[in-house]
Amino acid sequence: MRSITKRAECGELRAWKKLNATSPQNIHYDNLGKEQRDPMLEALIVEQGGLCAYTMKQIVRVGEQWQAHIEHILPRSLHPAQSVNWANLLACLPGRSIDCEYGAKRKDQYDPGLKPFVDPTKGGVSVQFRFRENGEVEGLTAAAKACVDEKVLNLNHIELVNDRAGKIRGALGQRPTAKRARHRAQELRKFSIHGELEPYCEALAQVLEAYASRLEKRAVRLAGAKRP
């Protein structure tokens, strides 16, 4: 998981809210139409650099349909006043009608308003997780441990672990120098010129930084051993 900087809500949602301003009882996510939801989902995907907010997997489009859905951090059934609050909305895998054993569909009615949870729209998200070379992730805070838990986001599901491990092997298999590894880690945390982020970018960045640290420490030891 990585921190997401929220932007202004999309124009279609803003216009819909304005249209319903005199009927506040109608301002609820369930009353939105496809003409609002589709551009909302696309705006959220752009905001997130094309990655799922919880898993950092890439969100792809099949034909005209994004394979993702709009996730409510605070479940809309439990927090109706937050159902169309842009700060409470994320783009997450999978598509609306697809089941999944991890991520937003797994989270379901888990309520971050009452229980530990890492809100990706807040700062300091990445430092709450430690990604390992084998693709596993460890929660370093109570909130992060809750996210990793198989009953919440299940971030160590075998599919996610294998995907992350494959990306990590690809990065380390090039045997970069410490300098190149650190540079690559920095670049992974930036949006590309097309406004995209690489899948599992934070996991890759952390592993590359740990790899660079090992190389640097080894170089120091070897330099010390050569001294008369």
XYZ file of N, CA and C in Angstrom:
684
model
N 0.849 -1.186 0.000
C 0.000 0.000 0.000
C 0.891 1.245 0.000
N 0.420 2.297 -0.632
C 1.171 3.549 -0.694
C 0.201 4.698 -0.447
N 0.754 5.869 -0.108
C -0.081 7.048 0.118
C -0.635 7.569 -1.198
N -1.903 7.957 -1.177
C -2.579 8.495 -2.353
C -2.940 9.949 -2.077
N -2.524 10.832 -2.971
C -2.870 12.246 -2.835
C -4.199 12.487 -3.538
N -5.212 12.833 -2.768
C -6.530 13.066 -3.345
C -6.565 14.406 -4.079
N -7.227 14.402 -5.223
C -7.406 15.618 -6.006
C -8.852 16.095 -5.862
N -9.223 17.103 -6.628
C -10.600 17.586 -6.598
C -11.522 16.512 -7.171
N -12.726 16.404 -6.637
C -13.672 15.415 -7.134
C -13.977 15.672 -8.611
N -14.350 14.626 -9.321
C -14.570 14.765 -10.753
C -15.794 15.635 -11.033
N -15.799 16.248 -12.206
C -16.847 17.206 -12.561
C -18.237 16.619 -12.572
N -18.365 15.351 -12.999
C -19.681 14.716 -13.057
C -20.284 14.549 -11.670
N -19.460 14.209 -10.688
C -19.966 14.090 -9.319
C -20.318 15.456 -8.766
N -19.479 16.426 -9.032
C -19.742 17.792 -8.553
C -21.052 18.328 -9.131
N -21.278 18.104 -10.423
C -22.502 18.581 -11.062
C -23.731 17.869 -10.490
N -23.608 16.573 -10.224
C -24.719 15.799 -9.655
C -25.073 16.294 -8.258
N -24.060 16.587 -7.470
C -24.314 17.119 -6.130
C -25.027 18.473 -6.204
N -24.598 19.295 -7.138
C -25.213 20.605 -7.306
C -26.669 20.463 -7.723
N -26.941 19.515 -8.616
C -28.301 19.281 -9.099
C -29.223 18.821 -7.972
N -28.656 18.097 -7.007
C -29.451 17.557 -5.903
C -29.320 18.356 -4.607
N -28.738 19.539 -4.712
C -28.479 20.347 -3.509
C -29.740 20.651 -2.714
N -30.873 20.803 -3.406
C -32.123 21.129 -2.701
C -32.827 19.886 -2.176
N -32.279 18.727 -2.467
C -32.850 17.457 -1.979
C -31.741 16.626 -1.340
N -31.194 17.078 -0.226
C -30.042 16.407 0.389
C -30.279 14.934 0.704
N -31.539 14.544 0.871
C -31.828 13.139 1.154
C -31.475 12.233 -0.030
N -31.338 12.820 -1.209
C -30.991 12.047 -2.403
C -29.484 11.906 -2.619
N -28.705 12.663 -1.843
C -27.255 12.649 -2.056
C -26.645 11.427 -1.369
N -26.692 10.326 -2.070
C -26.138 9.057 -1.599
C -25.613 8.289 -2.805
N -24.565 7.547 -2.610
C -23.919 6.812 -3.702
C -24.892 5.924 -4.466
N -25.822 5.314 -3.765
C -26.755 4.397 -4.414
C -27.647 5.089 -5.435
N -27.734 6.398 -5.371
C -28.572 7.147 -6.308
C -27.806 7.658 -7.528
N -26.516 7.393 -7.583
C -25.727 7.785 -8.746
C -26.039 6.884 -9.936
N -25.932 7.449 -11.122
C -26.130 6.667 -12.334
C -24.809 6.332 -12.991
N -24.879 5.534 -14.044
C -23.676 5.138 -14.788
C -22.943 6.360 -15.324
N -23.709 7.411 -15.675
C -23.093 8.619 -16.222
C -22.253 9.362 -15.191
N -22.469 9.083 -13.910
C -21.603 9.625 -12.864
C -20.535 8.608 -12.439
N -20.935 7.373 -12.246
C -20.014 6.374 -11.705
C -18.838 6.065 -12.635
N -19.102 5.964 -13.924
C -18.017 5.637 -14.858
C -16.912 6.691 -14.861
N -17.242 7.990 -15.009
C -16.169 8.993 -14.946
C -15.548 9.112 -13.561
N -16.310 8.818 -12.510
C -15.742 8.825 -11.159
C -14.666 7.756 -11.037
N -14.974 6.547 -11.513
C -14.004 5.451 -11.436
C -12.753 5.791 -12.236
N -12.936 6.331 -13.425
C -11.775 6.677 -14.253
C -10.925 7.746 -13.582
N -11.568 8.753 -12.966
C -10.823 9.813 -12.284
C -10.039 9.256 -11.098
N -10.614 8.308 -10.388
C -9.929 7.691 -9.251
C -8.727 6.874 -9.723
N -8.889 6.160 -10.831
C -7.780 5.366 -11.377
C -6.630 6.275 -11.792
N -6.949 7.384 -12.426
C -5.921 8.361 -12.815
C -5.236 8.916 -11.572
N -6.025 9.252 -10.573
C -5.502 9.795 -9.320
C -4.505 8.834 -8.684
N -4.723 7.541 -8.847
C -3.902 6.508 -8.219
C -2.804 5.962 -9.134
N -2.581 6.619 -10.245
C -1.524 6.178 -11.151
C -1.789 4.834 -11.787
N -3.069 4.452 -11.883
C -3.418 3.198 -12.531
C -3.309 1.972 -11.659
N -3.107 2.158 -10.349
C -2.947 1.021 -9.446
C -4.113 0.890 -8.476
N -4.417 -0.331 -8.107
C -5.397 -0.597 -7.058
C -4.907 0.025 -5.761
N -5.791 0.712 -5.050
C -5.391 1.452 -3.847
C -4.869 0.564 -2.727
N -5.366 -0.656 -2.622
C -4.971 -1.537 -1.524
C -3.858 -2.510 -1.904
N -3.875 -3.038 -3.117
C -2.929 -4.088 -3.486
C -1.765 -3.608 -4.340
N -1.893 -2.452 -4.968
C -0.907 -1.905 -5.905
C -0.785 -2.734 -7.184
N -1.776 -3.606 -7.440
C -1.824 -4.283 -8.731
C -2.285 -3.280 -9.783
N -1.910 -3.510 -11.020
C -2.322 -2.619 -12.102
C -3.798 -2.833 -12.434
N -4.499 -1.743 -12.643
C -5.888 -1.797 -13.086
C -5.888 -1.716 -14.610
N -6.507 -2.681 -15.247
C -6.507 -2.725 -16.707
C -7.917 -2.474 -17.237
N -7.966 -2.083 -18.501
C -9.237 -1.876 -19.183
C -9.419 -2.980 -20.224
N -10.576 -3.586 -20.218
C -10.937 -4.581 -21.223
C -12.054 -3.981 -22.062
N -11.731 -3.669 -23.306
C -12.694 -2.944 -24.136
C -12.907 -1.551 -23.581
N -14.130 -1.231 -23.246
C -14.463 0.073 -22.670
C -14.647 0.009 -21.160
N -14.361 -1.153 -20.575
C -14.674 -1.370 -19.163
C -13.409 -1.511 -18.325
N -13.274 -0.664 -17.310
C -12.177 -0.808 -16.357
C -12.461 -2.001 -15.455
N -11.451 -2.812 -15.219
C -11.606 -3.990 -14.369
C -11.348 -3.608 -12.905
N -12.232 -2.750 -12.394
C -12.111 -2.255 -11.023
C -13.478 -1.730 -10.589
N -13.577 -1.357 -9.334
C -14.820 -0.785 -8.823
C -14.490 0.353 -7.867
N -15.493 1.124 -7.518
C -15.315 2.218 -6.571
C -15.471 1.675 -5.152
N -14.424 1.829 -4.383
C -14.378 1.352 -3.002
C -14.628 2.502 -2.036
N -15.381 2.217 -0.979
C -15.595 3.178 0.098
C -14.719 2.767 1.280
N -13.807 3.628 1.685
C -12.963 3.313 2.838
C -13.848 3.057 4.050
N -14.724 4.009 4.356
C -15.772 3.803 5.346
C -16.977 3.256 4.595
N -17.408 2.029 4.878
C -18.508 1.417 4.109
C -19.737 2.314 4.048
N -20.291 2.442 2.851
C -21.411 3.362 2.682
C -22.658 2.923 3.432
N -22.786 1.621 3.691
C -23.942 1.143 4.444
C -23.867 1.554 5.914
N -22.646 1.748 6.406
C -22.448 2.120 7.806
C -22.206 3.613 7.987
N -21.763 4.280 6.919
C -21.459 5.709 6.968
C -22.089 6.394 5.758
N -23.412 6.450 5.698
C -24.090 7.014 4.520
C -23.698 8.452 4.210
N -23.357 9.230 5.222
C -22.980 10.630 4.992
C -21.666 10.744 4.232
N -20.880 9.660 4.212
C -19.590 9.669 3.523
C -19.652 8.963 2.166
N -20.848 8.586 1.711
C -20.961 7.731 0.532
C -20.537 8.411 -0.768
N -20.623 9.740 -0.835
C -20.164 10.450 -2.037
C -19.111 11.502 -1.684
N -18.444 11.291 -0.552
C -17.323 12.149 -0.165
C -16.085 11.660 -0.911
N -15.534 12.493 -1.790
C -14.411 12.072 -2.635
C -13.253 11.528 -1.814
N -13.031 12.079 -0.628
C -11.933 11.624 0.227
C -12.140 10.187 0.697
N -13.371 9.703 0.624
C -13.694 8.357 1.087
C -13.723 7.339 -0.054
N -13.419 7.785 -1.273
C -13.541 6.916 -2.439
C -12.184 6.526 -3.013
N -12.076 5.274 -3.429
C -10.864 4.737 -4.036
C -11.243 3.856 -5.220
N -10.291 3.621 -6.095
C -10.466 2.632 -7.162
C -9.727 1.370 -6.733
N -10.438 0.247 -6.741
C -9.838 -1.006 -6.299
C -10.246 -2.159 -7.196
N -9.385 -3.159 -7.248
C -9.717 -4.425 -7.895
C -10.636 -5.224 -6.982
N -11.415 -6.127 -7.544
C -11.611 -6.423 -8.962
C -12.787 -5.626 -9.512
N -13.323 -6.051 -10.671
C -14.521 -5.427 -11.204
C -15.703 -5.672 -10.283
N -16.770 -4.943 -10.494
C -17.914 -4.963 -9.575
C -18.511 -6.350 -9.378
N -18.586 -7.149 -10.405
C -19.281 -8.434 -10.317
C -18.341 -9.625 -10.128
N -17.098 -9.350 -9.791
C -16.097 -10.412 -9.653
C -15.733 -10.604 -8.182
N -15.728 -11.852 -7.738
C -15.315 -12.157 -6.369
C -13.790 -12.180 -6.287
N -13.283 -11.943 -5.090
C -11.833 -11.923 -4.894
C -11.538 -12.239 -3.434
N -10.461 -12.979 -3.193
C -10.127 -13.391 -1.831
C -9.215 -12.413 -1.115
N -8.941 -11.272 -1.739
C -8.092 -10.266 -1.101
C -8.551 -8.881 -1.534
N -8.052 -7.862 -0.830
C -8.362 -6.485 -1.206
C -9.732 -6.014 -0.765
N -10.298 -5.107 -1.555
C -11.535 -4.426 -1.171
C -12.714 -5.374 -0.979
N -12.827 -6.393 -1.848
C -13.940 -7.340 -1.710
C -13.819 -8.148 -0.421
N -12.584 -8.425 -0.008
C -12.351 -9.136 1.241
C -12.723 -8.255 2.434
N -12.378 -7.002 2.339
C -12.647 -6.027 3.414
C -14.141 -5.891 3.681
N -14.930 -5.798 2.628
C -16.384 -5.761 2.704
C -16.883 -4.747 3.741
N -17.508 -5.215 4.823
C -18.116 -4.323 5.808
C -17.184 -4.007 6.991
N -15.920 -4.379 6.886
C -14.964 -4.016 7.944
C -14.965 -2.503 8.069
N -15.119 -1.995 9.280
C -15.322 -0.558 9.482
C -14.078 0.133 10.047
N -13.295 0.812 9.193
C -12.119 1.559 9.672
C -12.474 2.710 10.600
N -13.743 3.066 10.661
C -14.149 4.102 11.596
C -14.117 3.619 13.033
N -14.142 2.304 13.206
C -14.169 1.723 14.552
C -13.002 0.774 14.827
N -12.351 0.298 13.765
C -11.298 -0.703 13.915
C -10.009 -0.232 13.245
N -8.867 -0.815 13.624
C -7.578 -0.409 13.033
C -7.557 -0.617 11.525
N -7.020 0.361 10.813
C -6.933 0.272 9.356
C -6.039 1.392 8.855
N -5.245 1.114 7.825
C -4.396 2.135 7.214
C -5.174 2.782 6.078
N -5.481 4.044 6.229
C -6.179 4.801 5.196
C -5.145 5.275 4.181
N -5.189 4.765 2.938
C -4.159 5.146 1.967
C -4.205 6.604 1.540
N -5.278 7.329 1.908
C -5.345 8.749 1.565
C -4.622 9.623 2.585
N -4.092 8.997 3.619
C -3.338 9.729 4.639
C -1.841 9.572 4.388
N -1.050 10.387 5.035
C 0.399 10.307 4.878
C 1.000 9.170 5.684
N 2.263 8.880 5.410
C 2.998 7.889 6.194
C 2.509 6.466 6.033
N 1.963 6.143 4.879
C 1.429 4.800 4.674
C 2.544 3.774 4.497
N 3.479 4.046 3.613
C 4.483 3.039 3.236
C 5.357 2.603 4.411
N 5.630 3.503 5.349
C 6.506 3.139 6.469
C 5.822 2.197 7.451
N 4.544 1.946 7.259
C 3.821 1.023 8.144
C 3.885 -0.422 7.647
N 4.501 -0.608 6.486
C 4.604 -1.940 5.898
C 6.053 -2.242 5.538
N 6.451 -3.507 5.687
C 7.787 -3.940 5.242
C 7.602 -5.061 4.221
N 8.080 -4.792 3.007
C 8.000 -5.792 1.944
C 9.309 -6.567 1.880
N 9.210 -7.880 1.694
C 10.378 -8.743 1.667
C 10.647 -9.258 0.262
N 11.859 -9.776 0.066
C 12.251 -10.277 -1.259
C 11.388 -11.440 -1.729
N 10.842 -12.205 -0.793
C 10.018 -13.359 -1.180
C 8.590 -12.960 -1.547
N 8.311 -11.651 -1.541
C 6.997 -11.176 -1.934
C 6.030 -10.968 -0.791
N 6.394 -11.383 0.398
C 5.508 -11.216 1.550
C 5.595 -9.786 2.085
N 4.561 -9.393 2.817
C 4.536 -8.076 3.434
C 4.209 -8.233 4.915
N 4.841 -7.407 5.733
C 4.634 -7.424 7.178
C 4.057 -6.089 7.619
N 3.048 -6.122 8.446
C 2.508 -4.901 9.029
C 3.335 -4.497 10.231
N 3.746 -3.232 10.284
C 4.612 -2.762 11.370
C 3.852 -1.995 12.441
N 2.598 -1.693 12.195
C 1.746 -1.019 13.178
C 0.481 -1.846 13.338
N -0.288 -1.526 14.374
C -1.537 -2.258 14.601
C -2.465 -2.113 13.389
N -2.502 -0.906 12.833
C -3.366 -0.653 11.678
C -2.899 -1.452 10.464
N -1.575 -1.498 10.241
C -1.040 -2.232 9.097
C -1.214 -3.733 9.278
N -1.034 -4.217 10.502
C -1.238 -5.646 10.765
C -2.675 -6.046 10.478
N -3.606 -5.148 10.792
C -5.016 -5.418 10.505
C -5.233 -5.527 9.000
N -4.586 -4.657 8.229
C -4.734 -4.692 6.772
C -4.182 -5.980 6.181
N -3.051 -6.432 6.697
C -2.426 -7.655 6.192
C -3.260 -8.882 6.541
N -3.970 -8.824 7.654
C -4.744 -9.962 8.147
C -5.656 -10.537 7.057
N -5.741 -11.850 7.015
C -6.538 -12.511 5.974
C -8.030 -12.196 6.074
N -8.477 -11.702 7.227
C -9.892 -11.369 7.385
C -10.221 -9.949 6.927
N -9.176 -9.153 6.628
C -9.409 -7.761 6.222
C -9.014 -7.581 4.746
N -7.743 -7.317 4.460
C -7.315 -7.185 3.060
C -6.577 -8.417 2.541
N -6.103 -9.248 3.474
C -5.422 -10.494 3.087
C -4.276 -10.218 2.114
N -3.396 -9.292 2.505
C -2.334 -8.840 1.605
C -1.230 -9.868 1.376
N -1.263 -10.965 2.135
C -0.308 -12.045 1.878
C -0.989 -13.229 1.197
N -2.065 -12.958 0.478
C -2.678 -14.000 -0.340
C -1.638 -14.491 -1.337
N -1.657 -15.778 -1.630
C -0.626 -16.384 -2.464
C -0.500 -15.712 -3.831
N -1.610 -15.254 -4.402
C -1.544 -14.598 -5.711
C -0.774 -13.294 -5.630
N -1.017 -12.515 -4.578
C -0.295 -11.253 -4.403
C 1.175 -11.507 -4.104
N 1.443 -12.471 -3.232
C 2.835 -12.792 -2.876
C 3.617 -13.217 -4.118
N 3.031 -14.089 -4.929
C 3.723 -14.561 -6.140
C 3.927 -13.436 -7.150
N 2.927 -12.569 -7.302
C 3.066 -11.437 -8.225
C 4.189 -10.512 -7.789
N 4.192 -10.179 -6.498
C 5.230 -9.275 -5.985
C 6.608 -9.916 -6.109
N 6.684 -11.198 -5.765
C 7.972 -11.901 -5.824
C 8.514 -11.914 -7.250
N 7.644 -12.105 -8.230
C 8.082 -12.114 -9.624
C 8.658 -10.770 -10.042
N 7.994 -9.696 -9.659
C 8.495 -8.352 -9.972
C 9.826 -8.098 -9.277
N 9.933 -8.542 -8.043
C 11.161 -8.326 -7.271
C 12.325 -9.108 -7.882
N 12.067 -10.354 -8.272
C 13.131 -11.153 -8.913
C 13.616 -10.472 -10.190
N 12.671 -9.916 -10.938
C 13.055 -9.222 -12.162
C 13.951 -8.033 -11.895
N 13.655 -7.286 -10.821
C 14.451 -6.102 -10.488
C 15.829 -6.476 -9.961
N 15.893 -7.476 -9.081
C 17.172 -7.862 -8.483
C 18.006 -8.719 -9.434
N 17.332 -9.383 -10.372
C 18.053 -10.245 -11.307
C 19.013 -9.482 -12.192
N 18.813 -8.192 -12.308
C 19.710 -7.352 -13.110
C 20.981 -6.998 -12.342
N 21.012 -7.384 -11.063
C 22.173 -7.137 -10.191
C 22.666 -5.689 -10.289
N 21.797 -4.737 -9.957
C 22.205 -3.335 -10.044
C 23.231 -2.981 -8.970
N 23.992 -1.950 -9.215
C 24.872 -1.419 -8.173
C 24.000 -0.770 -7.112
N 24.603 -0.462 -5.974
C 23.844 0.192 -4.910
C 23.283 1.530 -5.384
N 24.090 2.264 -6.139
C 23.663 3.565 -6.633
C 22.474 3.434 -7.580
N 22.561 2.462 -8.486
C 21.484 2.267 -9.449
C 20.219 1.759 -8.764
N 20.392 0.920 -7.758
C 19.230 0.401 -7.022
C 18.502 1.527 -6.304
N 19.253 2.430 -5.691
C 18.619 3.556 -4.985
C 17.938 4.506 -5.975
N 18.565 4.708 -7.112
C 17.962 5.574 -8.130
C 16.659 4.950 -8.636
N 16.694 3.651 -8.861
C 15.494 2.949 -9.338
C 14.381 3.055 -8.306
N 14.720 2.924 -7.033
C 13.721 3.036 -5.968
C 13.067 4.418 -5.969
N 13.869 5.453 -6.156
C 13.340 6.821 -6.223
C 12.391 6.978 -7.400
N 12.786 6.437 -8.552
C 11.959 6.566 -9.754
C 10.650 5.801 -9.620
N 10.672 4.693 -8.915
C 9.466 3.891 -8.733
C 8.388 4.641 -7.967
N 8.784 5.579 -7.160
C 7.819 6.328 -6.347
C 7.287 7.572 -7.058
N 7.698 7.754 -8.312
C 7.251 8.909 -9.091
C 6.292 8.464 -10.199
N 5.374 9.337 -10.560
C 4.496 9.084 -11.696
C 5.303 9.216 -12.985
N 5.009 8.373 -13.958
C 5.666 8.469 -15.259
C 5.121 9.679 -16.006
N 5.676 9.968 -17.168
C 5.196 11.103 -17.958
C 3.761 10.868 -18.423
N 3.313 9.625 -18.359
C 1.928 9.299 -18.726
C 1.014 9.257 -17.493
N 1.567 9.662 -16.343
C 0.758 9.685 -15.127
C 0.527 8.319 -14.512
N 1.433 7.375 -14.765
C 1.256 6.018 -14.276
C 2.337 5.639 -13.268
N 2.010 4.650 -12.450
C 2.958 4.070 -11.506
C 3.147 2.598 -11.865
N 4.332 2.081 -11.561
C 4.607 0.673 -11.851
C 3.907 -0.200 -10.816
N 3.318 -1.325 -11.238
C 2.688 -2.228 -10.277
C 3.631 -2.606 -9.139
N 3.092 -2.629 -7.930
C 3.843 -2.982 -6.715
C 5.044 -2.060 -6.500
N 4.901 -0.820 -6.919
C 6.033 0.117 -6.886
C 6.667 0.249 -5.506
N 5.868 0.356 -4.467
C 6.434 0.531 -3.132
C 7.155 -0.721 -2.662
N 6.616 -1.890 -2.985
C 7.281 -3.141 -2.617
C 8.643 -3.231 -3.292
N 8.694 -2.921 -4.573
C 9.958 -2.947 -5.311
C 10.947 -1.939 -4.750
N 10.464 -0.735 -4.455
C 11.341 0.321 -3.948
C 11.967 -0.083 -2.616
N 11.153 -0.635 -1.725
C 11.681 -1.029 -0.419
C 12.731 -2.131 -0.540
N 12.463 -3.114 -1.372
C 13.409 -4.219 -1.532
C 14.703 -3.738 -2.179
N 14.601 -2.852 -3.150
C 15.802 -2.304 -3.786
C 16.627 -1.493 -2.797
N 15.973 -0.745 -1.932
C 16.706 0.034 -0.924
C 17.401 -0.885 0.074
N 16.741 -1.960 0.472
C 17.365 -2.914 1.392
C 18.559 -3.596 0.713
N 18.410 -3.914 -0.560
C 19.493 -4.512 -1.349
C 20.679 -3.544 -1.429
N 20.411 -2.280 -1.688
C 21.474 -1.275 -1.770
C 22.193 -1.142 -0.435
N 21.450 -1.171 0.648
C 22.065 -1.071 1.983
C 23.018 -2.230 2.233
N 22.621 -3.430 1.816
C 23.498 -4.592 2.001
C 24.787 -4.444 1.197
N 24.659 -3.966 -0.038
C 25.858 -3.764 -0.859
C 26.777 -2.716 -0.241
N 26.198 -1.646 0.261
C 26.991 -0.564 0.866
C 27.698 -1.037 2.124
N 27.009 -1.807 2.948
C 27.627 -2.322 4.180
C 28.753 -3.308 3.844
N 28.524 -4.109 2.827
C 29.568 -5.051 2.397
C 30.795 -4.305 1.896
N 30.572 -3.238 1.144
C 31.693 -2.443 0.626
C 32.500 -1.842 1.768
N 31.812 -1.386 2.807
C 32.486 -0.813 3.975
C 33.326 -1.871 4.684
N 32.765 -3.075 4.840
C 33.497 -4.165 5.500
C 34.739 -4.538 4.696
N 34.583 -4.634 3.384
C 35.714 -5.007 2.549
C 36.801 -3.935 2.573
N 36.361 -2.669 2.579
C 37.341 -1.580 2.640
C 38.098 -1.614 3.966
N 37.388 -1.943 5.043
C 38.038 -2.031 6.353
C 39.015 -3.186 6.421
N 38.659 -4.288 5.772
C 39.543 -5.464 5.797
C 40.822 -5.228 5.030
N 40.804 -4.327 4.060
C 41.981 -4.067 3.234
C 42.940 -3.088 3.891
N 42.480 -2.411 4.938
C 43.356 -1.431 5.581
C 44.478 -2.137 6.322
N 45.696 -1.571 6.290
C 46.827 -2.208 6.989
C 46.655 -2.136 8.499
